[in-house]
């Protein structure tokens, strides 16, 4: 994906010209989803690693068939594709489906009011029609609050980019649905019971950290440990750097970037957990060192391949000299079994049969890299960079520190059971990889969780399962049990809104009542 180039409207032009310029900008300057057909296709998808989130530019229908649909009408279709491409270029989000819903709604509202679907005609009457359509299509649904937020963002975008004329200010009229944490119905109570981990489950995580010895367990138990000294979001771990530990007058803190608008902060570590945090950092620093070296080398040496210990060519081997199959296999860290098979089958490592043993006849990336003959180290360097660099290269997106300072950086296949780590690579494990350590995915060859690797079971003998976000819930709930002040708890958990504390308070009603009664018996106002 190319770096996002922001569209800047010209206030001196009318809305029609700005709309044409915006659509042209998104077609010509942005490249996301171009490999899926770009503007010539009416179906895109965003693969987040676990699921493909479809973007079907279709009119509203109740059957939602992604393969048999009526496309949005022009000129709204071009605007819809431009809007989605622009916003997803800013950041690919799984909530893109909600954006598609409000675009369909606005399309239909424009048609109902004006008989045509030019986004320029969006006005207060169209806004009212859009609200009526959403109410009719999703009656009393919890989705309305989310969809209203997306509609509000869409209107703000139209105004900011000067794509409409005198669009009235509009605010989401639907209220946030009641938190399940506050519900007293059977479904909510069951959710509350399952949502907050038990003391046994949390101690099992601590046990994993203490007993870890393999590289895989040392990495993941340390990563999880950094979510246990303060309420944090698992996705925020990717912003940590090797310099994130902070010392101030005998206190240990962690420089942290908090999401959802909170920004940069320092999380102070309780004294009793300082040793754990220091040890977690030390483990992650050591495990990620090879990946950080590879990433830095790729940036500082463009066109040169990272000559790692697995390479078998002499140091003087030129960057532009073609590699034979054996040299290529060693450079790309093929498995020992594949290399043994290659040596057993042939000694002619430049032959077609040698390359076929490596999978040249069926592996697409090898076919691509050998399209013009045997690859060189320079070509492998280019392939490496294109494969592993991400947006904002070479920096982390929030902290603007170079990627080789990322604390959680590891190599591709770092913990693979069969394949060697790719010594020339660097990857950042995402939140899905972290959650795979806590709950096994329903797949045939799913990796064992960290609990399964240590043989740890729940109190009833079942498998322990949780998500990274439940650690945040557990810490917040126990802070409430301890009587932490609401403002202090919001700050500790980096919540921009104090009222959001209630979504993480899973104390039982009996606990709340007991705490209230204890306070009522006090003769002096508590601090």
Coordinates of C-alpha atoms in Angstrom, one line a residue:
X1 CA 0.0 0.0 0.0
X2 CA 1.3 3.4 -0.9
X3 CA 1.7 6.1 1.8
X4 CA -1.5 8.1 2.1
X5 CA -1.5 11.5 0.3
X6 CA -4.1 13.7 1.9
X7 CA -6.7 15.3 -0.4
X8 CA -6.9 19.1 0.2
X9 CA -10.0 20.8 -1.2
X10 CA -9.8 24.2 -2.7
X11 CA -12.4 26.5 -1.1
X12 CA -12.4 28.7 -4.2
X13 CA -13.9 25.9 -6.3
X14 CA -17.5 24.7 -6.1
X15 CA -18.5 21.4 -4.6
X16 CA -18.8 19.7 -8.0
X17 CA -15.2 20.4 -8.9
X18 CA -14.0 19.4 -5.4
X19 CA -15.9 16.1 -5.7
X20 CA -14.4 15.4 -9.1
X21 CA -10.9 16.2 -7.8
X22 CA -11.5 14.0 -4.7
X23 CA -12.5 11.0 -6.8
X24 CA -9.6 11.5 -9.2
X25 CA -7.2 11.8 -6.3
X26 CA -8.4 8.5 -4.8
X27 CA -8.3 6.8 -8.2
X28 CA -4.8 8.0 -9.2
X29 CA -2.9 8.6 -5.9
X30 CA -4.1 5.8 -3.7
X31 CA -3.5 2.1 -4.4
X32 CA -5.2 0.2 -1.6
X33 CA -7.4 -2.6 -3.1
X34 CA -6.0 -2.0 -6.5
X35 CA -4.9 -5.7 -6.6
X36 CA -8.6 -6.5 -6.2
X37 CA -9.7 -4.6 -9.2
X38 CA -9.7 -1.1 -7.8
X39 CA -12.5 1.2 -9.1
X40 CA -13.3 -1.3 -11.8
X41 CA -14.6 -3.8 -9.2
X42 CA -17.7 -3.5 -7.1
X43 CA -16.4 -5.9 -4.4
X44 CA -13.3 -5.4 -2.2
X45 CA -12.3 -7.1 1.1
X46 CA -10.0 -6.4 4.0
X47 CA -8.2 -9.5 5.3
X48 CA -7.4 -8.8 8.9
X49 CA -5.7 -12.2 9.4
X50 CA -8.7 -14.0 10.9
X51 CA -11.5 -12.9 8.7
X52 CA -12.1 -11.3 5.3
X53 CA -14.3 -8.2 5.8
X54 CA -16.3 -7.6 2.6
X55 CA -16.9 -4.2 1.1
X56 CA -19.8 -4.7 -1.5
X57 CA -20.9 -1.5 -3.2
X58 CA -24.5 -2.7 -3.4
X59 CA -27.9 -1.2 -2.7
X60 CA -29.7 -2.1 0.5
X61 CA -31.4 -5.5 0.5
X62 CA -32.6 -7.9 3.2
X63 CA -30.9 -11.0 1.8
X64 CA -27.4 -9.6 1.7
X65 CA -26.1 -11.9 -1.0
X66 CA -22.5 -10.7 -1.7
X67 CA -22.5 -12.3 -5.2
X68 CA -25.9 -11.4 -6.5
X69 CA -26.6 -7.7 -5.9
X70 CA -27.6 -4.4 -7.5
X71 CA -24.7 -1.9 -7.5
X72 CA -25.0 1.6 -6.2
X73 CA -25.9 4.1 -8.9
X74 CA -23.6 6.7 -10.3
X75 CA -22.4 9.3 -9.5
X76 CA -22.7 8.0 -5.9
X77 CA -20.8 4.8 -6.7
X78 CA -17.6 6.6 -7.5
X79 CA -17.8 8.7 -4.4
X80 CA -18.5 5.6 -2.2
X81 CA -15.4 3.9 -3.6
X82 CA -13.3 7.0 -3.2
X83 CA -14.5 7.5 0.4
X84 CA -13.8 3.9 1.4
X85 CA -10.4 3.8 -0.3
X86 CA -9.5 7.1 1.4
X87 CA -10.6 6.1 4.9
X88 CA -9.1 2.6 4.7
X89 CA -5.8 4.1 3.4
X90 CA -5.7 6.2 6.6
X91 CA -6.1 3.0 8.6
X92 CA -7.7 -0.4 7.7
X93 CA -10.4 -1.1 10.2
X94 CA -12.7 -4.1 10.6
X95 CA -15.7 -1.7 11.2
X96 CA -15.6 -0.9 7.5
X97 CA -18.9 -2.8 7.2
X98 CA -20.6 0.0 9.2
X99 CA -19.2 2.5 6.7
X100 CA -20.8 0.5 3.9
X101 CA -24.2 0.5 5.7
X102 CA -24.3 4.3 6.1
X103 CA -23.2 4.8 2.5
X104 CA -26.1 2.6 1.2
X105 CA -28.4 4.5 3.5
X106 CA -27.3 7.9 2.2
X107 CA -27.6 6.7 -1.4
X108 CA -31.2 5.6 -0.8
X109 CA -32.1 8.8 1.1
X110 CA -30.8 10.9 -1.8
X111 CA -32.8 8.9 -4.3
X112 CA -36.0 9.1 -2.1
X113 CA -35.8 12.8 -1.7
X114 CA -34.4 14.0 -5.0
X115 CA -34.7 11.1 -7.4
X116 CA -30.9 11.2 -8.1
X117 CA -27.8 10.2 -6.1
X118 CA -25.3 13.0 -6.2
X119 CA -23.7 13.4 -2.8
X120 CA -23.5 17.1 -3.4
X121 CA -27.3 17.3 -2.7
X122 CA -26.9 16.0 0.8
X123 CA -28.8 18.5 3.1
X124 CA -30.9 18.6 6.2
X125 CA -33.9 16.9 4.5
X126 CA -31.6 14.0 3.3
X127 CA -30.2 13.7 6.8
X128 CA -33.7 13.3 8.3
X129 CA -34.5 10.7 5.6
X130 CA -31.3 8.8 6.4
X131 CA -32.2 8.7 10.1
X132 CA -35.7 7.4 9.2
X133 CA -34.3 4.7 7.0
X134 CA -31.8 3.5 9.7
X135 CA -34.7 3.4 12.2
X136 CA -36.8 1.4 9.8
X137 CA -34.1 -1.1 8.8
X138 CA -32.6 -1.6 12.3
X139 CA -35.5 -1.0 14.7
X140 CA -34.4 -0.7 18.3
X141 CA -31.0 -2.3 17.5
X142 CA -27.9 -1.8 19.4
X143 CA -26.2 -1.2 16.0
X144 CA -27.9 2.2 15.7
X145 CA -25.4 3.9 18.0
X146 CA -22.5 2.7 16.0
X147 CA -24.1 3.5 12.7
X148 CA -25.0 6.9 13.9
X149 CA -21.4 7.5 14.8
X150 CA -20.3 6.5 11.2
X151 CA -23.0 8.7 9.7
X152 CA -21.8 11.6 11.8
X153 CA -18.2 11.0 10.6
X154 CA -19.4 10.9 7.0
X155 CA -21.2 14.2 7.2
X156 CA -18.2 15.8 8.9
X157 CA -16.0 14.5 6.1
X158 CA -18.3 16.0 3.4
X159 CA -18.2 19.3 5.1
X160 CA -14.4 19.3 5.8
X161 CA -13.6 18.4 2.2
X162 CA -16.1 20.9 0.8
X163 CA -18.0 18.2 -1.1
X164 CA -21.5 19.6 -0.1
X165 CA -23.1 23.0 0.1
X166 CA -24.2 24.3 3.6
X167 CA -24.6 20.9 5.2
X168 CA -26.3 21.4 8.7
X169 CA -24.4 20.2 11.7
X170 CA -25.7 16.8 12.7
X171 CA -25.1 14.7 15.9
X172 CA -25.7 11.1 16.5
X173 CA -29.2 10.9 18.0
X174 CA -29.0 7.3 19.2
X175 CA -27.9 6.6 22.7
X176 CA -25.1 4.3 23.5
X177 CA -26.6 0.9 24.4
X178 CA -26.6 -0.1 28.0
X179 CA -23.4 -1.9 29.0
X180 CA -23.7 -5.6 29.7
X181 CA -21.7 -5.0 32.8
X182 CA -24.7 -3.1 34.2
X183 CA -27.3 -5.6 33.0
X184 CA -29.3 -7.7 35.5
X185 CA -30.9 -10.1 33.0
X186 CA -29.8 -13.7 32.8
X187 CA -27.8 -13.2 29.6
X188 CA -25.9 -10.2 31.0
X189 CA -25.3 -12.0 34.3
X190 CA -23.9 -15.0 32.5
X191 CA -21.7 -12.7 30.3
X192 CA -20.4 -10.9 33.5
X193 CA -19.5 -14.2 35.1
X194 CA -17.6 -15.4 32.1
X195 CA -16.0 -12.0 31.2
X196 CA -13.9 -11.5 34.3
X197 CA -11.2 -14.1 34.7
X198 CA -11.0 -15.9 38.0
X199 CA -8.2 -15.7 40.5
X200 CA -7.2 -19.3 39.4
X201 CA -6.9 -18.2 35.8
X202 CA -4.8 -15.2 36.6
X203 CA -2.5 -17.2 38.8
X204 CA -2.1 -19.7 35.9
X205 CA -0.8 -16.8 33.8
X206 CA 1.7 -15.9 36.5
X207 CA 2.7 -19.6 36.7
X208 CA 3.4 -19.6 32.9
X209 CA 5.7 -16.6 33.3
X210 CA 7.6 -18.2 36.2
X211 CA 8.0 -21.6 34.5
X212 CA 8.8 -20.4 30.9
X213 CA 12.0 -21.8 29.4
X214 CA 11.5 -22.1 25.6
X215 CA 11.9 -19.0 23.4
X216 CA 8.2 -19.2 22.5
X217 CA 7.0 -19.3 26.1
X218 CA 9.5 -16.7 27.3
X219 CA 8.2 -14.3 24.6
X220 CA 4.5 -14.8 25.1
X221 CA 4.5 -15.0 28.9
X222 CA 6.5 -11.8 29.0
X223 CA 4.2 -10.1 26.5
X224 CA 1.2 -11.1 28.6
X225 CA 2.9 -9.9 31.8
X226 CA 3.1 -6.4 30.4
X227 CA -0.7 -6.3 30.4
X228 CA -0.9 -7.4 34.1
X229 CA 0.6 -4.4 36.0
X230 CA -2.0 -1.9 34.7
X231 CA -5.2 -2.1 32.6
X232 CA -4.1 -1.8 29.0
X233 CA -5.2 -2.8 25.6
X234 CA -3.4 -5.7 23.9
X235 CA -3.0 -3.8 20.6
X236 CA -1.1 -1.0 22.5
X237 CA 1.9 -3.4 23.1
X238 CA 3.0 -2.8 19.5
X239 CA 3.9 0.8 20.4
X240 CA 6.4 -0.2 23.1
X241 CA 10.1 0.3 22.3
X242 CA 13.3 -0.9 23.7
X243 CA 13.6 2.5 25.5
X244 CA 10.1 2.4 27.1
X245 CA 11.3 1.7 30.7
X246 CA 11.3 4.9 32.7
X247 CA 13.0 5.5 36.0
X248 CA 12.2 8.5 38.2
X249 CA 13.3 9.0 41.8
X250 CA 13.2 5.3 42.6
X251 CA 9.9 4.6 40.7
X252 CA 9.7 2.4 37.7
X253 CA 7.3 3.3 34.9
X254 CA 6.6 2.3 31.3
X255 CA 6.3 4.9 28.5
X256 CA 3.0 4.0 26.9
X257 CA 0.9 5.1 24.0
X258 CA -2.7 4.6 24.8
X259 CA -5.4 4.4 22.1
X260 CA -8.9 5.8 21.8
X261 CA -7.6 9.4 22.0
X262 CA -5.7 9.2 25.3
X263 CA -2.2 9.5 23.8
X264 CA 1.1 9.3 25.5
X265 CA 1.4 8.6 29.2
X266 CA 3.7 6.8 31.8
X267 CA 2.2 3.8 33.5
X268 CA 3.7 3.4 36.9
X269 CA 4.6 -0.1 38.0
X270 CA 3.5 -1.3 41.5
X271 CA 6.6 -2.0 43.6
X272 CA 5.7 -5.7 44.0
X273 CA 5.6 -6.1 40.2
X274 CA 8.8 -4.1 39.2
X275 CA 11.0 -7.3 39.0
X276 CA 8.4 -9.0 36.8
X277 CA 8.3 -6.0 34.4
X278 CA 12.1 -5.7 34.3
X279 CA 12.4 -9.4 33.6
X280 CA 9.8 -9.3 30.8
X281 CA 11.6 -6.4 29.1
X282 CA 14.9 -8.2 29.4
X283 CA 13.5 -11.4 27.8
X284 CA 11.8 -9.5 24.9
X285 CA 15.0 -7.5 24.3
X286 CA 17.0 -10.6 23.9
X287 CA 14.5 -12.6 21.8
X288 CA 13.9 -9.7 19.4
X289 CA 17.5 -8.7 18.8
X290 CA 18.0 -10.7 15.5
X291 CA 14.8 -9.2 14.0
X292 CA 15.9 -5.7 15.0
X293 CA 19.3 -6.2 13.4
X294 CA 17.7 -7.4 10.2
X295 CA 15.2 -4.5 10.0
X296 CA 18.0 -1.9 10.6
X297 CA 20.3 -3.5 8.0
X298 CA 17.5 -3.4 5.4
X299 CA 17.0 0.3 6.0
X300 CA 20.6 1.3 6.1
X301 CA 21.8 -0.9 3.2
X302 CA 19.3 -0.6 0.4
X303 CA 19.9 -3.1 -2.3
X304 CA 21.9 -5.4 -0.1
X305 CA 20.8 -8.7 1.3
X306 CA 21.3 -9.4 5.0
X307 CA 24.0 -12.1 5.0
X308 CA 23.1 -14.2 8.0
X309 CA 24.7 -17.3 9.4
X310 CA 22.7 -19.6 7.2
X311 CA 24.2 -18.2 4.0
X312 CA 26.8 -20.5 2.3
X313 CA 28.3 -18.1 -0.2
X314 CA 31.7 -16.5 0.6
X315 CA 31.7 -12.9 2.0
X316 CA 33.0 -11.6 -1.3
X317 CA 30.1 -13.0 -3.3
X318 CA 28.7 -10.1 -5.4
X319 CA 25.2 -8.7 -4.8
X320 CA 24.3 -9.0 -8.5
X321 CA 25.6 -12.5 -9.2
X322 CA 22.9 -15.1 -9.7
X323 CA 22.4 -17.7 -7.0
X324 CA 22.0 -21.4 -7.6
X325 CA 19.2 -23.4 -5.9
X326 CA 21.4 -24.5 -3.0
X327 CA 22.7 -21.0 -2.3
X328 CA 19.1 -19.6 -2.6
X329 CA 17.7 -22.2 -0.2
X330 CA 20.3 -21.4 2.5
X331 CA 19.8 -17.7 2.0
X332 CA 16.0 -17.9 2.4
X333 CA 16.2 -20.3 5.4
X334 CA 14.5 -23.3 3.8
X335 CA 14.1 -26.1 6.3
X336 CA 16.9 -28.6 6.8
X337 CA 14.8 -31.4 5.4
X338 CA 14.3 -29.5 2.1
X339 CA 18.0 -28.8 1.8
X340 CA 18.9 -32.5 2.6
X341 CA 16.4 -33.6 -0.1
X342 CA 17.9 -31.2 -2.6
X343 CA 21.4 -32.5 -1.9
X344 CA 20.2 -36.1 -2.1
X345 CA 18.4 -35.7 -5.4
X346 CA 21.0 -33.7 -7.4
X347 CA 24.4 -32.1 -7.5
X348 CA 23.5 -29.8 -10.4
X349 CA 22.2 -26.9 -8.4
X350 CA 21.7 -24.7 -11.4
X351 CA 19.4 -27.2 -13.1
X352 CA 15.6 -26.9 -13.5
X353 CA 15.2 -30.1 -11.5
X354 CA 17.0 -28.5 -8.6
X355 CA 14.7 -25.5 -8.6
X356 CA 11.7 -27.8 -8.9
X357 CA 12.7 -29.6 -5.7
X358 CA 12.4 -26.2 -3.9
X359 CA 8.9 -25.9 -5.3
X360 CA 9.6 -23.6 -8.3
X361 CA 6.8 -25.3 -10.3
X362 CA 4.1 -24.6 -7.6
X363 CA 5.3 -21.8 -5.2
X364 CA 4.2 -18.5 -6.5
X365 CA 6.7 -16.3 -4.8
X366 CA 9.6 -18.4 -6.1
X367 CA 8.2 -18.3 -9.6
X368 CA 7.9 -14.5 -9.4
X369 CA 11.4 -14.0 -8.1
X370 CA 12.9 -16.3 -10.8
X371 CA 10.8 -14.8 -13.6
X372 CA 14.0 -13.4 -15.3
X373 CA 16.4 -16.1 -14.3
X374 CA 18.1 -17.1 -11.1
X375 CA 17.8 -14.5 -8.4
X376 CA 20.6 -12.4 -7.0
X377 CA 21.2 -11.2 -3.4
X378 CA 20.1 -7.7 -4.6
X379 CA 16.7 -9.1 -5.8
X380 CA 16.3 -11.0 -2.5
X381 CA 17.0 -7.7 -0.7
X382 CA 14.2 -6.0 -2.7
X383 CA 11.9 -9.0 -2.1
X384 CA 12.6 -8.8 1.7
X385 CA 11.9 -5.1 1.9
X386 CA 8.6 -5.3 -0.1
X387 CA 7.5 -8.3 2.1
X388 CA 8.2 -7.0 5.5
X389 CA 8.1 -3.2 5.4
X390 CA 4.7 -1.7 6.5
X391 CA 3.1 1.7 6.4
X392 CA 5.1 4.5 7.9
X393 CA 8.4 2.6 7.1
X394 CA 10.8 2.8 8.7
X395 CA 8.9 4.1 11.7
X396 CA 6.3 2.8 14.1
X397 CA 3.0 4.6 13.3
X398 CA 2.3 6.3 16.7
X399 CA 5.7 6.7 18.4
X400 CA 7.6 7.6 15.2
X401 CA 10.5 5.6 16.5
X402 CA 12.2 3.3 13.9
X403 CA 10.8 -0.2 13.6
X404 CA 14.1 -1.7 14.9
X405 CA 13.4 -0.2 18.3
X406 CA 10.1 -2.0 18.6
X407 CA 10.1 -4.2 21.8
X408 CA 7.9 -7.0 20.4
X409 CA 9.7 -7.3 17.0
X410 CA 10.5 -10.9 16.0
X411 CA 11.5 -12.8 12.9
X412 CA 9.0 -14.5 10.6
X413 CA 8.5 -18.2 11.7
X414 CA 10.3 -17.3 15.0
X415 CA 8.4 -20.0 17.0
X416 CA 7.4 -22.3 14.1
X417 CA 7.4 -26.0 15.1
X418 CA 8.9 -27.1 11.7
X419 CA 10.4 -24.2 9.8
X420 CA 13.5 -22.1 10.7
X421 CA 13.1 -18.4 11.5
X422 CA 13.7 -16.3 8.5
X423 CA 17.0 -14.6 9.6
X424 CA 16.5 -11.7 7.2
X425 CA 13.0 -10.8 8.3
X426 CA 11.1 -8.8 10.9
X427 CA 7.4 -8.9 11.8
X428 CA 5.3 -7.4 14.6
X429 CA 2.8 -10.0 16.1
X430 CA -0.7 -8.5 16.2
X431 CA -3.5 -8.8 18.7
X432 CA -4.8 -12.0 17.0
X433 CA -1.5 -13.8 17.6
X434 CA -1.6 -12.8 21.2
X435 CA -5.2 -14.0 21.6
X436 CA -4.2 -17.3 20.0
X437 CA -2.0 -17.9 23.0
X438 CA -5.0 -17.5 25.4
X439 CA -7.7 -19.3 23.5
X440 CA -7.3 -22.0 20.9
X441 CA -8.8 -21.3 17.5
X442 CA -11.3 -23.9 16.2
X443 CA -9.0 -25.1 13.4
X444 CA -7.7 -28.6 12.7
X445 CA -4.0 -27.8 13.2
X446 CA -4.4 -24.9 15.7
X447 CA -1.4 -24.1 17.9
X448 CA -1.7 -25.1 21.6
X449 CA -2.4 -22.2 23.9
X450 CA 0.2 -21.2 26.5
X451 CA -1.9 -23.0 29.2
X452 CA -2.0 -26.2 27.2
X453 CA 1.8 -26.2 26.7
X454 CA 2.2 -26.1 30.5
X455 CA -0.7 -28.6 31.1
X456 CA -2.7 -26.0 33.1
X457 CA -6.5 -26.5 33.4
X458 CA -9.3 -24.5 34.9
X459 CA -10.7 -25.3 38.3
X460 CA -13.4 -27.6 36.8
X461 CA -10.9 -29.4 34.6
X462 CA -11.8 -27.6 31.4
X463 CA -9.4 -25.7 29.2
X464 CA -8.5 -22.2 30.3
X465 CA -9.7 -19.7 27.7
X466 CA -9.7 -15.9 27.8
X467 CA -8.8 -12.8 25.6
X468 CA -6.2 -10.2 26.2
X469 CA -8.9 -7.7 26.9
X470 CA -10.1 -9.7 29.9
X471 CA -6.9 -8.9 31.7
X472 CA -7.9 -5.2 31.5
X473 CA -11.4 -6.2 32.8
X474 CA -9.9 -8.1 35.8
X475 CA -7.6 -5.3 36.8
X476 CA -10.4 -2.7 36.6
X477 CA -12.9 -4.9 38.5
X478 CA -10.4 -5.5 41.3
X479 CA -9.6 -1.8 41.4
X480 CA -13.3 -1.2 42.0
X481 CA -13.3 -3.8 44.7
X482 CA -10.4 -2.0 46.4
X483 CA -12.3 1.3 46.3
X484 CA -10.1 3.1 43.8
X485 CA -11.4 6.6 43.0
X486 CA -13.3 6.8 39.7
X487 CA -11.1 9.5 38.2
X488 CA -7.9 7.7 39.3
X489 CA -9.1 4.5 37.8
X490 CA -9.9 6.2 34.5
X491 CA -6.4 7.7 34.5
X492 CA -4.8 4.3 35.4
X493 CA -6.7 2.6 32.5
X494 CA -6.2 5.5 30.1
X495 CA -9.8 6.2 29.6
X496 CA -10.7 9.6 28.2
X497 CA -14.2 9.3 29.8
X498 CA -14.7 8.5 33.4
X499 CA -18.1 7.0 32.7
X500 CA -16.5 4.2 30.7
X501 CA -15.3 2.7 34.0
X502 CA -18.7 1.1 34.3
X503 CA -18.1 -1.1 31.2
X504 CA -15.3 -2.8 33.1
X505 CA -16.8 -3.1 36.5
X506 CA -17.9 -6.7 36.9
X507 CA -18.4 -6.9 40.6
X508 CA -21.4 -8.9 41.7
X509 CA -24.4 -7.0 43.0
X510 CA -23.7 -8.5 46.5
X511 CA -20.2 -7.0 46.4
X512 CA -21.6 -3.6 45.4
X513 CA -24.2 -3.6 48.1
X514 CA -21.6 -4.7 50.7
X515 CA -19.3 -1.8 49.7
X516 CA -22.1 0.7 49.9
X517 CA -23.2 -0.5 53.3
X518 CA -19.6 -0.3 54.6
X519 CA -19.4 3.3 53.4
X520 CA -22.8 4.3 55.0
X521 CA -21.5 3.1 58.4
X522 CA -18.6 5.6 58.3
X523 CA -18.8 8.5 60.6
X524 CA -16.3 10.6 58.6
X525 CA -16.3 11.2 54.8
X526 CA -13.7 8.9 53.2
X527 CA -10.8 10.3 51.2

